[in-house]
Structure formats: C-alpha cells, structure tokens
CSV table of C-alpha atoms in Angstrom, one decimal:
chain,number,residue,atom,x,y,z
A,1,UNK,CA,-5.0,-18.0,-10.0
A,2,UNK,CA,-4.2,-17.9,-6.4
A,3,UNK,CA,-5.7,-20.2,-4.0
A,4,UNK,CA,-7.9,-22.0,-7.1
A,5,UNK,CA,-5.9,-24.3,-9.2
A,6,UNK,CA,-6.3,-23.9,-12.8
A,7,UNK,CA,-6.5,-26.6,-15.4
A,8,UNK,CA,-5.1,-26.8,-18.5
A,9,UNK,CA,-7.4,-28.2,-21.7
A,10,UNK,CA,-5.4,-28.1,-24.4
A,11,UNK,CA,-5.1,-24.6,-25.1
A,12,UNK,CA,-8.2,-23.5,-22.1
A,13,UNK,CA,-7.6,-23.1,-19.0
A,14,UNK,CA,-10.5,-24.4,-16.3
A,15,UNK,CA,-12.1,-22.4,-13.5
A,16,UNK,CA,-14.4,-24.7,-12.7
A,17,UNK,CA,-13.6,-24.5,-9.0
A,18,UNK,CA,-13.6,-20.9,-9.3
A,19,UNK,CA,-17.1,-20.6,-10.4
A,20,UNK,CA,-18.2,-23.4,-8.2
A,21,UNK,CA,-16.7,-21.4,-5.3
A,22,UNK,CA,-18.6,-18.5,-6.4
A,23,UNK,CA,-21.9,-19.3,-6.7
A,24,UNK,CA,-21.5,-21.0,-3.2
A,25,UNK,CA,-20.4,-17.7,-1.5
A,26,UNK,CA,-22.4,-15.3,-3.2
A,27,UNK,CA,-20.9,-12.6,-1.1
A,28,UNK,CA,-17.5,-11.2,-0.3
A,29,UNK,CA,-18.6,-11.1,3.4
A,30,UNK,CA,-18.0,-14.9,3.4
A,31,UNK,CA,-15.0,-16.2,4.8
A,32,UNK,CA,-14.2,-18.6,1.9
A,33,UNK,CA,-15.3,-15.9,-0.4
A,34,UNK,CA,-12.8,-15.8,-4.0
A,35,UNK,CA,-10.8,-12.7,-3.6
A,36,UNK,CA,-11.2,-9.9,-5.8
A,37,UNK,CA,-7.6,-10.9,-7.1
A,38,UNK,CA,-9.1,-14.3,-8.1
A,39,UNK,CA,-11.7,-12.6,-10.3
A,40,UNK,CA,-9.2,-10.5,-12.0
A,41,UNK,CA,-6.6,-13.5,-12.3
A,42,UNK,CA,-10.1,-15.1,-14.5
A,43,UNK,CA,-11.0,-12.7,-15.8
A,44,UNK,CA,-7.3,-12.0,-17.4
A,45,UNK,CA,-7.3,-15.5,-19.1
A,46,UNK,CA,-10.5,-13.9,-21.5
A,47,UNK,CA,-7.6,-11.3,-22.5
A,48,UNK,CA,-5.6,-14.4,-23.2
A,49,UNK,CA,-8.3,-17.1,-25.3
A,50,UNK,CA,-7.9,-19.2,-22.5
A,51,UNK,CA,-11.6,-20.2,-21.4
A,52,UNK,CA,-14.3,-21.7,-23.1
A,53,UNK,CA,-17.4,-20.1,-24.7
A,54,UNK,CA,-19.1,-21.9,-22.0
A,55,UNK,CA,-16.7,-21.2,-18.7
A,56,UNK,CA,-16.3,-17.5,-20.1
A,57,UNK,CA,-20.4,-17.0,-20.3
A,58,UNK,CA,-21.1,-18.8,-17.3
A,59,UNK,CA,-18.0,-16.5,-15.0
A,60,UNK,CA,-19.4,-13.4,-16.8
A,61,UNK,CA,-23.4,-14.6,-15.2
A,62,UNK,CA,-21.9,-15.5,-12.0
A,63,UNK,CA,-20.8,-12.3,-11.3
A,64,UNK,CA,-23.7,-10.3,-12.5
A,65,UNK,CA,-26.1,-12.9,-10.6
A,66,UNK,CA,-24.1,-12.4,-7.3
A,67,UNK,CA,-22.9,-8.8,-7.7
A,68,UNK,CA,-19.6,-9.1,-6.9
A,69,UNK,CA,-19.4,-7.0,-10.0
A,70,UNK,CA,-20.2,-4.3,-8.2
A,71,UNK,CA,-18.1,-4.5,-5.6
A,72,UNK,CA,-15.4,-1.7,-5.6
A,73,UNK,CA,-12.2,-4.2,-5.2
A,74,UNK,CA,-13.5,-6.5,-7.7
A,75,UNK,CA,-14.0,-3.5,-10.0
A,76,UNK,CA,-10.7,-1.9,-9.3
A,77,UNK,CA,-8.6,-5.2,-9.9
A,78,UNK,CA,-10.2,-6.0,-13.1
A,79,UNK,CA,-9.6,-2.5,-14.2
A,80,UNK,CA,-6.1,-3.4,-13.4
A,81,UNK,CA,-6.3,-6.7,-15.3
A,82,UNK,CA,-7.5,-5.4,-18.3
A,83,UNK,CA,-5.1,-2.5,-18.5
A,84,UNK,CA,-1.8,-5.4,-18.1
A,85,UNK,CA,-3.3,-7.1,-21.4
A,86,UNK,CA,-3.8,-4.1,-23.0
A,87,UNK,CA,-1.2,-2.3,-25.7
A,88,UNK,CA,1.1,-0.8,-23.5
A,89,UNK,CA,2.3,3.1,-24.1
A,90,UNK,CA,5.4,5.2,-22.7
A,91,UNK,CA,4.1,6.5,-19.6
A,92,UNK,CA,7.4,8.1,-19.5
A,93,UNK,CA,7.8,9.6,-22.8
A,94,UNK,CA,3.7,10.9,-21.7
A,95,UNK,CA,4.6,12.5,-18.5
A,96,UNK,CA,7.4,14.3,-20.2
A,97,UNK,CA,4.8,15.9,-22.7
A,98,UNK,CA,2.6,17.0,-20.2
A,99,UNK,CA,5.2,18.5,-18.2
A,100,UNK,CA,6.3,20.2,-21.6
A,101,UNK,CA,2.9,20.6,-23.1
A,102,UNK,CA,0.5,20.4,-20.0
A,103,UNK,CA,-0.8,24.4,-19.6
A,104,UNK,CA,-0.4,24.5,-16.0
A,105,UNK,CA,-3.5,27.1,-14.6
A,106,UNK,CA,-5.2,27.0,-11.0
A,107,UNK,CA,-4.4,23.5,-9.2
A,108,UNK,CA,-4.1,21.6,-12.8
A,109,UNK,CA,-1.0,20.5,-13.1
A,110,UNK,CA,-1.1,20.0,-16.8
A,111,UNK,CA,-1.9,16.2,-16.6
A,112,UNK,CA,-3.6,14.1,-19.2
A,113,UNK,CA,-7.8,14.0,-18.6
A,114,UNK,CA,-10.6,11.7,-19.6
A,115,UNK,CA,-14.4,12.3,-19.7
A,116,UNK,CA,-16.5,9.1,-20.1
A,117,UNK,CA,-19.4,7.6,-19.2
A,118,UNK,CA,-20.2,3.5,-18.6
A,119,UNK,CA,-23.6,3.9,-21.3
A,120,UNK,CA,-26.4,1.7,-20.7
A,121,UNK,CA,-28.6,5.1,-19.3
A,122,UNK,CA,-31.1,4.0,-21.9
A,123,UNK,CA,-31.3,7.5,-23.3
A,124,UNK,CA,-29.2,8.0,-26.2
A,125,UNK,CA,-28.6,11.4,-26.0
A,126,UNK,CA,-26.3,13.8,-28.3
A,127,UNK,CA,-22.7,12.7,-28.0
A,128,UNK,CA,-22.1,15.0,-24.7
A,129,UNK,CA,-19.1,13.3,-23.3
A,130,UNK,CA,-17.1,13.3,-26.6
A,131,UNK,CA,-17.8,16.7,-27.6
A,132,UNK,CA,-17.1,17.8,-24.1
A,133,UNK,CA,-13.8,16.8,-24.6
A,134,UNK,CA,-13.0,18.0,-27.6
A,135,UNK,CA,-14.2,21.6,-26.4
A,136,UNK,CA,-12.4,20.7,-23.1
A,137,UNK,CA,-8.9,20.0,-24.7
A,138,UNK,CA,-8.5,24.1,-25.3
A,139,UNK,CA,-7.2,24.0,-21.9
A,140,UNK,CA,-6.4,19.9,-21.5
A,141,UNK,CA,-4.6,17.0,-22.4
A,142,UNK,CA,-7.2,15.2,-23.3
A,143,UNK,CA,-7.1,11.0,-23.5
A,144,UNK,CA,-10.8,10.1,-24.7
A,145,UNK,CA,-11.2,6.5,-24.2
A,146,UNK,CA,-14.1,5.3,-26.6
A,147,UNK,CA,-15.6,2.8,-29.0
A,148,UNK,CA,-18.2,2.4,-31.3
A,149,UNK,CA,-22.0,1.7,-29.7
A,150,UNK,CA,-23.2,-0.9,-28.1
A,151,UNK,CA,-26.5,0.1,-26.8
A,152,UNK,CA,-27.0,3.9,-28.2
A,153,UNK,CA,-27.2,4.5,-31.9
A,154,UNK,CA,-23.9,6.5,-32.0
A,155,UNK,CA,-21.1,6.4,-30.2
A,156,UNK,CA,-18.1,8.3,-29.6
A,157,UNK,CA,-16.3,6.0,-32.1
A,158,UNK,CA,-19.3,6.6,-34.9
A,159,UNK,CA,-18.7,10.3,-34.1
A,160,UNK,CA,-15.3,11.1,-34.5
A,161,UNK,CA,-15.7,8.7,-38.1
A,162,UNK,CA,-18.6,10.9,-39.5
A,163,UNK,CA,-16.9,14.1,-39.2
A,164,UNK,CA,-17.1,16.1,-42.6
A,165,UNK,CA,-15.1,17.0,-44.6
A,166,UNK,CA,-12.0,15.2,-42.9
A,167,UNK,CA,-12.2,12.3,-40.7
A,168,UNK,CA,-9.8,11.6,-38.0
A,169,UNK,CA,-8.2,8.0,-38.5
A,170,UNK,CA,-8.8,6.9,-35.2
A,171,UNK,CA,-7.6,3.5,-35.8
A,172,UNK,CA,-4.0,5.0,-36.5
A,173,UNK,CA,-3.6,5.8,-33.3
A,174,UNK,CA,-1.7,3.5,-31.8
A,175,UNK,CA,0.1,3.2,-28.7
A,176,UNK,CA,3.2,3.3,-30.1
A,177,UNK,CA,2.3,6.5,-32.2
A,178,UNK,CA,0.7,8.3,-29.1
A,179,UNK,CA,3.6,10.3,-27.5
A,180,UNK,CA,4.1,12.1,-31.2
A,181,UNK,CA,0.5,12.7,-31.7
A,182,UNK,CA,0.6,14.6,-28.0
A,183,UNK,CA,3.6,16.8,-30.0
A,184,UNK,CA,0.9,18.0,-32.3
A,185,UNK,CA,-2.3,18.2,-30.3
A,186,UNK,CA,-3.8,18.3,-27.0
A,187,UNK,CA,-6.7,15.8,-28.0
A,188,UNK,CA,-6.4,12.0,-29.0
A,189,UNK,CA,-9.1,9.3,-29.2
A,190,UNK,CA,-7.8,6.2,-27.9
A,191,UNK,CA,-9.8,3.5,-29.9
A,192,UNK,CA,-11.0,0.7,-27.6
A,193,UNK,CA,-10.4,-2.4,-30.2
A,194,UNK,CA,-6.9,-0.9,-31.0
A,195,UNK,CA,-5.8,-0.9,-27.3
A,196,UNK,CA,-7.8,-3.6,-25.8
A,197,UNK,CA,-7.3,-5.9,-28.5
A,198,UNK,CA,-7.8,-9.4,-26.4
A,199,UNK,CA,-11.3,-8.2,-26.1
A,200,UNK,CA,-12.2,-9.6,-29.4
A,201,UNK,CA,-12.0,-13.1,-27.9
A,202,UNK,CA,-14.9,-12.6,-25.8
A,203,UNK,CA,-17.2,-10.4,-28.0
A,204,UNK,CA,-19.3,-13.5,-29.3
A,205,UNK,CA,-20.1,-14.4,-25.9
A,206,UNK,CA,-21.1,-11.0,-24.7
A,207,UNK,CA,-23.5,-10.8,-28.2
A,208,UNK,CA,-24.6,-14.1,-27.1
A,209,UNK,CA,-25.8,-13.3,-23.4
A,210,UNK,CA,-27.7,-10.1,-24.4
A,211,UNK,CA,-27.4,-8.6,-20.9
A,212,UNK,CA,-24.5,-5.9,-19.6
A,213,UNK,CA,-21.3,-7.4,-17.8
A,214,UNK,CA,-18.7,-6.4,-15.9
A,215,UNK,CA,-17.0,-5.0,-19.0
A,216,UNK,CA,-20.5,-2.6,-19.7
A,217,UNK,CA,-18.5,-1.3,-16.4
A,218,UNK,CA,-15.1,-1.3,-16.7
A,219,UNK,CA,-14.8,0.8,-19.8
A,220,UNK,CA,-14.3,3.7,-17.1
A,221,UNK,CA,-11.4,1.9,-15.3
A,222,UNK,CA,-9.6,0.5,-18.5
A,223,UNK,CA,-8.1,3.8,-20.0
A,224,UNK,CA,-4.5,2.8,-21.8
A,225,UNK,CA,-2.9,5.8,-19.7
A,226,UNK,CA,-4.6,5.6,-16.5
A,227,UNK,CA,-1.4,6.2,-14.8
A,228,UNK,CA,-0.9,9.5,-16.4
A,229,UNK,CA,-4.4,10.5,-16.0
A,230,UNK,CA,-4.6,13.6,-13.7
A,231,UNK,CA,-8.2,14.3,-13.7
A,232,UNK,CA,-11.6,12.5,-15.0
A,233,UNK,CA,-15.1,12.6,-14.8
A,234,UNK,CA,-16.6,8.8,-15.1
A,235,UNK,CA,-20.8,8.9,-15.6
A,236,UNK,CA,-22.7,6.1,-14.2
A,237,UNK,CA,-26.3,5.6,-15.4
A,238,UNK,CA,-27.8,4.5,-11.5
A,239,UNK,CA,-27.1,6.2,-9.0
A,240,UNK,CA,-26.3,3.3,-6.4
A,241,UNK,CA,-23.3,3.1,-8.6
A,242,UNK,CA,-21.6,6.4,-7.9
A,243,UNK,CA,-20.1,5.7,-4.7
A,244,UNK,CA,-18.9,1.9,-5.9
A,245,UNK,CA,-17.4,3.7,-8.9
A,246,UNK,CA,-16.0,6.5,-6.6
A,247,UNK,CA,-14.1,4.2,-4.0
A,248,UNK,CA,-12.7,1.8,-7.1
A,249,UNK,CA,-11.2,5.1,-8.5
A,250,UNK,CA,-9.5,6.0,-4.9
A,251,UNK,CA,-8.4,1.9,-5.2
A,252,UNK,CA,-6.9,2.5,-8.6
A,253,UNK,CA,-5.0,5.2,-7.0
A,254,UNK,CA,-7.0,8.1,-8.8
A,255,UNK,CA,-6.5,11.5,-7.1
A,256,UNK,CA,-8.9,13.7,-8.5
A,257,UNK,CA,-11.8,12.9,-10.1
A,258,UNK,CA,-15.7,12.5,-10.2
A,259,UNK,CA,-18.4,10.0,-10.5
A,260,UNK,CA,-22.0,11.6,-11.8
A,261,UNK,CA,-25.6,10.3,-12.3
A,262,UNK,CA,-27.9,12.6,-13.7
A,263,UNK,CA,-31.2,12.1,-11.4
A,264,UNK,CA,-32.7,10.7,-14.7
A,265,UNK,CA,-30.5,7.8,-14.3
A,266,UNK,CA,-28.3,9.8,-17.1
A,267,UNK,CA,-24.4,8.6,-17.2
A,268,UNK,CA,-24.1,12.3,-18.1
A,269,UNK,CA,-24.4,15.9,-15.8
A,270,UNK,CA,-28.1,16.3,-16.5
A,271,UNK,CA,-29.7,19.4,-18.3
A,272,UNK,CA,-33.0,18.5,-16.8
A,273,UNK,CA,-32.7,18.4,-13.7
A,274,UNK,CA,-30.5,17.2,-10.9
A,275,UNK,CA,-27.2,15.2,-10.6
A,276,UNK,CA,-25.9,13.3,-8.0
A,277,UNK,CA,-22.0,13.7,-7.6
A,278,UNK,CA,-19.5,11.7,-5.5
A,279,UNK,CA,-15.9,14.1,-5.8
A,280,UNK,CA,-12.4,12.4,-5.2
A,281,UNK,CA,-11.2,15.2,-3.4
A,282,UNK,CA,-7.0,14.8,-2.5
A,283,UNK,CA,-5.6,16.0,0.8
A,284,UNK,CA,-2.1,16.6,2.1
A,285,UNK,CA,-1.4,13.4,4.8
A,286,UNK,CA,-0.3,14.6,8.1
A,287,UNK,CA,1.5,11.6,8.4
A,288,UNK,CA,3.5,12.0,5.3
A,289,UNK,CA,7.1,12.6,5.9
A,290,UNK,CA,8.6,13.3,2.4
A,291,UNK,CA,9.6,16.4,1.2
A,292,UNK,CA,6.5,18.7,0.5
A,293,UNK,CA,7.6,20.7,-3.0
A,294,UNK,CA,8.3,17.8,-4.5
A,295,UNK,CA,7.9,18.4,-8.5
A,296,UNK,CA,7.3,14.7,-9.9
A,297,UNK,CA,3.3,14.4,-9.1
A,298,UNK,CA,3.9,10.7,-8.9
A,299,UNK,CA,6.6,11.0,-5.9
A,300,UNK,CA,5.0,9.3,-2.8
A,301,UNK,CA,7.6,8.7,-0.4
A,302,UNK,CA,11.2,6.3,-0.7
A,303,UNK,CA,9.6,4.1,1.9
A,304,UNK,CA,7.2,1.3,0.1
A,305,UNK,CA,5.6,0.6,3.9
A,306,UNK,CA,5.7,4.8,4.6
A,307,UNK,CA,2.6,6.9,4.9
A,308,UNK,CA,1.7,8.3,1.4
A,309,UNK,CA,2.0,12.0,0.7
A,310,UNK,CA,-2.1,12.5,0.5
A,311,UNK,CA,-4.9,11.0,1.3
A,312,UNK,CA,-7.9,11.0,-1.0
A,313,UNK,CA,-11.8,11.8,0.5
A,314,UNK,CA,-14.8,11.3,-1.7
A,315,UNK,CA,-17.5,13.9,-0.8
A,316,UNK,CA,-20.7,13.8,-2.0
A,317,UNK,CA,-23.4,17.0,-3.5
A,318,UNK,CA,-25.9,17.5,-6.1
A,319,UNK,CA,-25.4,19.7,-9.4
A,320,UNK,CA,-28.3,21.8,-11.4
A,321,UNK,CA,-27.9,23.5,-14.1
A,322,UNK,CA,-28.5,26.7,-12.5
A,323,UNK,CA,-25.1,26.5,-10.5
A,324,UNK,CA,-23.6,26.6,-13.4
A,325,UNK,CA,-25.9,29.7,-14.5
A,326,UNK,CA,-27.6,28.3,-17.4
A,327,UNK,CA,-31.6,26.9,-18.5
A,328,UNK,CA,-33.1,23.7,-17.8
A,329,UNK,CA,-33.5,21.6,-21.2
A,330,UNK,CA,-35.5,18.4,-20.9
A,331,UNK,CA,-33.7,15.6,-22.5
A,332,UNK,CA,-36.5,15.3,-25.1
A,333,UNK,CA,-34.5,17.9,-26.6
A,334,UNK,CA,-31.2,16.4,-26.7
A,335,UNK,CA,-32.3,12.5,-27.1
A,336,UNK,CA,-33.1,10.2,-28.8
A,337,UNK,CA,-29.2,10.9,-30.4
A,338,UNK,CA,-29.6,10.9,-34.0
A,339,UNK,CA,-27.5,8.8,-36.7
A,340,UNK,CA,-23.2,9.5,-36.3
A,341,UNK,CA,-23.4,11.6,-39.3
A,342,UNK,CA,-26.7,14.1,-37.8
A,343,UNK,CA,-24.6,14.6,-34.8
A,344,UNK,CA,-21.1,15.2,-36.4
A,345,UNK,CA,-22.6,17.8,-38.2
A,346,UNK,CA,-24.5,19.1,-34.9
A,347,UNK,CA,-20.8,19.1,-33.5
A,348,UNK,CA,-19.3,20.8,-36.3
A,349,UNK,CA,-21.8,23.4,-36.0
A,350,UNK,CA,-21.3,23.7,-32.5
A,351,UNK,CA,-17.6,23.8,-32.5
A,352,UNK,CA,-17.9,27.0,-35.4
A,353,UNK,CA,-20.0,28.3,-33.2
A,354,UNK,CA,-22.9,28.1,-35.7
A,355,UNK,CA,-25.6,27.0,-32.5
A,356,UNK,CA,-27.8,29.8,-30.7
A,357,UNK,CA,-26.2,30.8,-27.2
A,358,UNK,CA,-29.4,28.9,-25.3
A,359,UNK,CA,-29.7,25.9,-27.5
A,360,UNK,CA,-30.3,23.0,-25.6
A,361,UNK,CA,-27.4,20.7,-27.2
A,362,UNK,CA,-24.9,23.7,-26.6
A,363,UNK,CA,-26.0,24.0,-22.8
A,364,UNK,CA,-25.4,20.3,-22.2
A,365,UNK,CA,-22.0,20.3,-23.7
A,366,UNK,CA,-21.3,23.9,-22.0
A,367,UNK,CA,-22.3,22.0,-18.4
A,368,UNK,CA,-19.7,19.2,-19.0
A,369,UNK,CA,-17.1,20.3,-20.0
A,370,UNK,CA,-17.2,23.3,-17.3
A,371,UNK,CA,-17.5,20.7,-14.8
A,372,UNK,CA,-13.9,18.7,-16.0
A,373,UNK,CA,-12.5,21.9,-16.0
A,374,UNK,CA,-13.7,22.7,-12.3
A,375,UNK,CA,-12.7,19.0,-11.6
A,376,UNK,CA,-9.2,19.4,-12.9
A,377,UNK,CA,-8.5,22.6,-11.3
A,378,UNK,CA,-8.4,25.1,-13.7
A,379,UNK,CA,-11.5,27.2,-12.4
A,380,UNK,CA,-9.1,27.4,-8.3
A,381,UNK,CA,-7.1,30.4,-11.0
A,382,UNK,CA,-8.1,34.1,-9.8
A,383,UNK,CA,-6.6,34.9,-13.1
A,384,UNK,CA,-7.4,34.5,-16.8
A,385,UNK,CA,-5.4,34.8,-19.6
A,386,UNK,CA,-6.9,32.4,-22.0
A,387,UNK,CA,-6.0,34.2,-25.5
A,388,UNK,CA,-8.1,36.2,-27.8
A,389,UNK,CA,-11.8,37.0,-26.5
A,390,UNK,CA,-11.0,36.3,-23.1
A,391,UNK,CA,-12.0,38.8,-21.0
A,392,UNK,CA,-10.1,38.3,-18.3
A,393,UNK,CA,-12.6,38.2,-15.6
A,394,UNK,CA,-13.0,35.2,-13.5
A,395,UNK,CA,-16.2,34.1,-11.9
A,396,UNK,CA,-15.0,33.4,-8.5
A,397,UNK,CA,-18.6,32.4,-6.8
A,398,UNK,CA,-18.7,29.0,-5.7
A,399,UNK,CA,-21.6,26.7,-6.0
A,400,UNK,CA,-21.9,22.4,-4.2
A,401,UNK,CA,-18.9,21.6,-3.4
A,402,UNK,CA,-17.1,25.2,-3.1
A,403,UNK,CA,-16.5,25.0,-6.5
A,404,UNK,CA,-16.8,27.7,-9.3
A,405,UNK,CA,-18.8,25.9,-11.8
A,406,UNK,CA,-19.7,29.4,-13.2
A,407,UNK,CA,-16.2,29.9,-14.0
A,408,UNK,CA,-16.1,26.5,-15.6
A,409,UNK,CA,-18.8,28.2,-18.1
A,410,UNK,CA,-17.1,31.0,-18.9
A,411,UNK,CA,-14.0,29.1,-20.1
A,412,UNK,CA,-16.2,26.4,-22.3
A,413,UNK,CA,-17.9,29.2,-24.0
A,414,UNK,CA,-14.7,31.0,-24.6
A,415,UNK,CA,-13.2,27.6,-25.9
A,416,UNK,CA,-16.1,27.8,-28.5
A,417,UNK,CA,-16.6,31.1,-29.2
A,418,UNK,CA,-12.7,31.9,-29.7
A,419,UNK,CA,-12.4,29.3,-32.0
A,420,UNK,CA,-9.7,26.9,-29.7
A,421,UNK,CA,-12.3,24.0,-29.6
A,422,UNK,CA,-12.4,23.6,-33.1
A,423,UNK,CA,-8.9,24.5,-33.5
A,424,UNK,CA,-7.9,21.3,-31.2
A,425,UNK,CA,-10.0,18.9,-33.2
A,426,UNK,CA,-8.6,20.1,-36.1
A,427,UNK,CA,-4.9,19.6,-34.8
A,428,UNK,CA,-6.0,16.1,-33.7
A,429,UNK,CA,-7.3,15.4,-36.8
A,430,UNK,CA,-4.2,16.0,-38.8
A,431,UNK,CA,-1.9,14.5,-36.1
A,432,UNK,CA,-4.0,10.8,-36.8
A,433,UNK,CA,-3.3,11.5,-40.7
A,434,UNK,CA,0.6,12.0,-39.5
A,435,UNK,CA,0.2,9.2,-38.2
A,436,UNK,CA,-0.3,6.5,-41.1
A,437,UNK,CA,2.8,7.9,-43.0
C-alpha cells in the first residue's frame, strides 16, 4: 500500500482506511481519491490470503458500488496485479518459439494471440470464442485463456473436457510445461485455476456476494503471457464498456487489438445484427528516435525517459455480418448453449467439416475468427499460400475500418475445410498428454 498504511492481524492484513477512503471519494476526480495503484496493492493481498472474508467482500462492493471498477487505470493495474501473483512462464524461451514457430504473413509478426470474452452477456451462446481459436490457430499461436462457467452452462473449460474420443488434459498445462507444448502445437489452453492459483482464496466470497466483480472483468487483462501477446480480440457484453476496455489495453501496453459488443449486448461479434468495435490501431511515433528495422518487436528505445517507437490510437466502427459476406442468424439459433458434451460434439462436427456451408453455428465461428485474423494482420497479405485447397486468391475489398474482413473468411473456411483446424486441436491435444509423462 502506498499512501494507506496497512495492518497486520495475525496473518490479515487491514484496509480499513482504504475502504473508508473509498467510499468517501466515490470518484477518481477527487483530489484525495485512492490511486488506482492503491486498488491493485488490495487487491494483490486477495492473491496472498491476507484479508478477511469480511474486508475482501466489503473492497470487492466498494468498488462495484462506486465504479472505480470501471475505470480504465484501475482496470489496467489490477490486470497487472493479478498477472505478478500468477504462475510465472519464460517469456523468453516464448518469444524464441514464435520467432521460430510464428508463420509470419501480412503485418503478423508471428506473435502469440488470444480471443476471449468477459461473459456475463446473459446469452449463453455456442462456445464461439473457443472454437474461434482453435480454427484460428491454423495460422496463429494461439494462448486461449479460459475456465470453467460461471454464469453460462458451458464454458471454454467444460468444452475442451467433453471432447470425444480424446480429451485434452488441460490441467497438465502448466507454466513450466508451456514453451514444449508450443514445440508441438500452435494451440494451448491456459487453465485459469492452474495459473491464477491465489484465486481460490477468494472464490467463497465471490459465491457468497452473488453479483459480478472486478474479477467478472479482469479475465480479459489477466492472460499468463500477456507480454508475448501480439494480437487479441477481448468481448464485452455492454457496450459503455468497449472504450474502458480499449484504453486499459493501450495502458497495459497492448499494440494491436480489439474490444467488441455485439449490439445485443453479446461479448461476442454478433450474427444478428450489429457490433460495436473500438480497434487499437499502432502507429510509427514521429518523435521516436531509435533505429526503425529494429527486429525484437519489444525494442522501444535505450532511453527509459525517450519517446517510444509507436503510439497506439483506438478508432471506433461498427461490424455486420454482411462485411464479412455472410447471412444474418438470430441468436435463437446459436443460444441457449447446450450442455459441454452437445457442443463438443457440435465442434467436432464443425472442425470435420461435417456442418452445412450456411449453418448458423458455422457462420458465427467463421465471423470470429476472420475478424482475429484481420486483427492480427494476416488479411494486409496480397498473397496466399495457405497449403492444400487454398486457392490462392485474396479478397482484397475492404469493409469499417479499411480492413478485409472478407479475406478473413476465406482463410477460416479454408482452416476448416482443409482440415488444419482440426489438425491443430489434434496436435494440442496430444502435446497436453506429452505433457503428464
């Protein structure tokens, strides 16, 4: 804690003038407002079993009461909080697989991607986001971030688990084990309770409260390899959260990226209808005066205090389905989600390319994963040379944004239709099993 003092209890720690000082300011406006550093340093001692049931429910209502969980800062630093208590992996030993492994196409630069949503839309739709990445890790490195549900009756977690005839043993992959499970596949699940494992110390009081906290929101922010991430799409199931969401990206020092809300109030790209987009769009910086071929994408600049090599806009659009150049579906046909087991076998039939080419649970996953591969930078290529059934000829009409989100089509359906999608989860699967030996 910083300008609170903290108070040893035996084994807790008090922030009782922490919370006092919070529900007198209400608002970061104020001058004697607790910093968004102050949060985080609280919010750190949950990783640690240092508050009380009661300090640690009444912190968690404080914020949600005054909002200042949905300030950006606040958002960003406890994002930052929660991946320092985390299991810790080799960044250095990842960004040496993606520099050997990474296929560099268009303005990817073979980084590691993530496609995830907060939850909480209300909808419980077919599990879009982690299919999407599956189908998406043909062409990416692909760190899915997940756990089991909380508020849908599947999650990605329940998925993965459900998968006939072979599982993936998602609890075997550890951080330790992840660098040689990248040596064997472009896809990995990283299990929530096996990275984040202080956040079984506060899972009684968040069953207790009944209503979402800041960690329904920081899911998004808390990804194990966030610092190798080159590329994510993060859903957000109200739309007055996109550009919060946006701006704590661009504070976390994301690059590329982007925040959607289906116009349904769907943390997903919306078949229905329309979806409200906020991109993270990087720049060069005029200002930057660092060599400009610089290989290493983390290189900045030698000078701490210089001007950084880019600077990072958020522009905002809207997305239908039709840019992409398929149907509207309403989501009465890809929700309520069914039991894990109905929709691992709707993913396996999707992945063998078993579904019709206009089914409404195809389309949905065809129009997310298009858009991470639009996101990353893949669809900027004015060449293709996917493998087998690729054709070779790239869509180059752009669509909101100046993006090719028709492009980002063509390569989803060749990811299924060659056979690649299912090829990845199949080389992920076997890596986890590697794993236990």
């Amino acid at each position: 804690m910083t300008s609170h003092t903290a108070q040893n209890h035996g084994q807790n720690v008090s922030i009782a003038p922490l919370l006092n000082d919070l529900v007198e300011t209400k608002h970061a406006s104020s001058q004697k407002a607790t910093t968004a550093d102050e949060i985080a340093a609280a919010l750190s001692l949950v990783f640690q079993n240092q508050l009380s049931p009661s300090q640690c429910s009444s912190f968690l209502t404080i914020l949600r009461t005054t909002e200042r969980d949905r300030e950006p800062l606040v958002l960003a630093r406890c994002g930052q909080a929660m991946r320092e208590a985390a299991a810790q992996v080799d960044r250095k030993a990842l960004r040496n697989i993606a520099r050997v492994r990474g296929g560099k196409e268009g303005s990817y630069r073979g980084g590691f991607c993530d496609l995830v949503g907060t939850g909480g839309d209300g909808w419980s739709t077919f599990n879009v986001s982690t299919t999407a990445s599956i189908v998406a890790s043909s062409l990416l490195l692909l760190s899915k971030h997940g756990n089991r549900a909380s508020s849908s009756t599947s999650g990605s977690a329940d998925l993965l688990q459900a998968i006939r005839p072979i599982a993936p043993v998602i609890e075997a992959v550890t951080a330790k084990v992840l660098p040689s499970v990248y040596e064997r596949s472009n896809y990995a699940f990283l299990f929530a309770p096996t990275f984040h494992p202080g956040m079984r110390h506060v899972a009684p009081v968040r069953k207790e409260l009944g209503f979402r906290t800041i960690f329904n929101l920081l899911g998004p922010l808390a990804n194990p390899v966030e610092g190798n991430i080159e590329a994510r799409i993060v859903g957000v199931p109200q739309e007055g959260l996109g550009s919060i969401f946006a701006e704590a990206l661009r504070l976390n020092g994301a690059r590329k990226g982007m925040v959607v809300c289906g116009e349904e109030k769907l943390d997903e790209i919306s078949c229905a209808g329309r979806t409200h987009c906020w991109r993270l769009v990087e720049r060069p910086n005029p200002a930057f005066r660092g060599p400009r071929d610089e290989e290493d994408e983390e290189f900045t600049t030698s000078d701490e205090e210089g001007e950084p090599r880019s600077l990072i806009d958020i522009e905002r659009f809207t997305l239908e389905p039709s840019d992409f150049g398929l149907e509207r579906h309403p989501l009465s046909e890809v929700s309520p989600g069914r039991m894990p087991e109905e929709n691992a076998a709707t993913l396996m039939r999707l992945l063998r390319n078993e579904l019709p080419r206009c089914n409404s649970v195809l389309d949905f996953v065809l129009l997310n994963t298009a858009a991470l591969f639009v996101v990353a930078g893949v669809c900027d290529s004015d060449t293709s040379d996917m493998g087998h059934k690729d054709d070779g000829e790239v869509i180059r009409e752009t669509g909101p944004g100046g993006l090719r989100w028709r492009e980002g089509v063509r390569r989803a359906r060749w990811a299924v239709e060659s056979g690649q999608a299912l090829a990845s989860l199949e080389r992920y699967i076997e890596a986890s099993h590697a794993a236990t030996d």
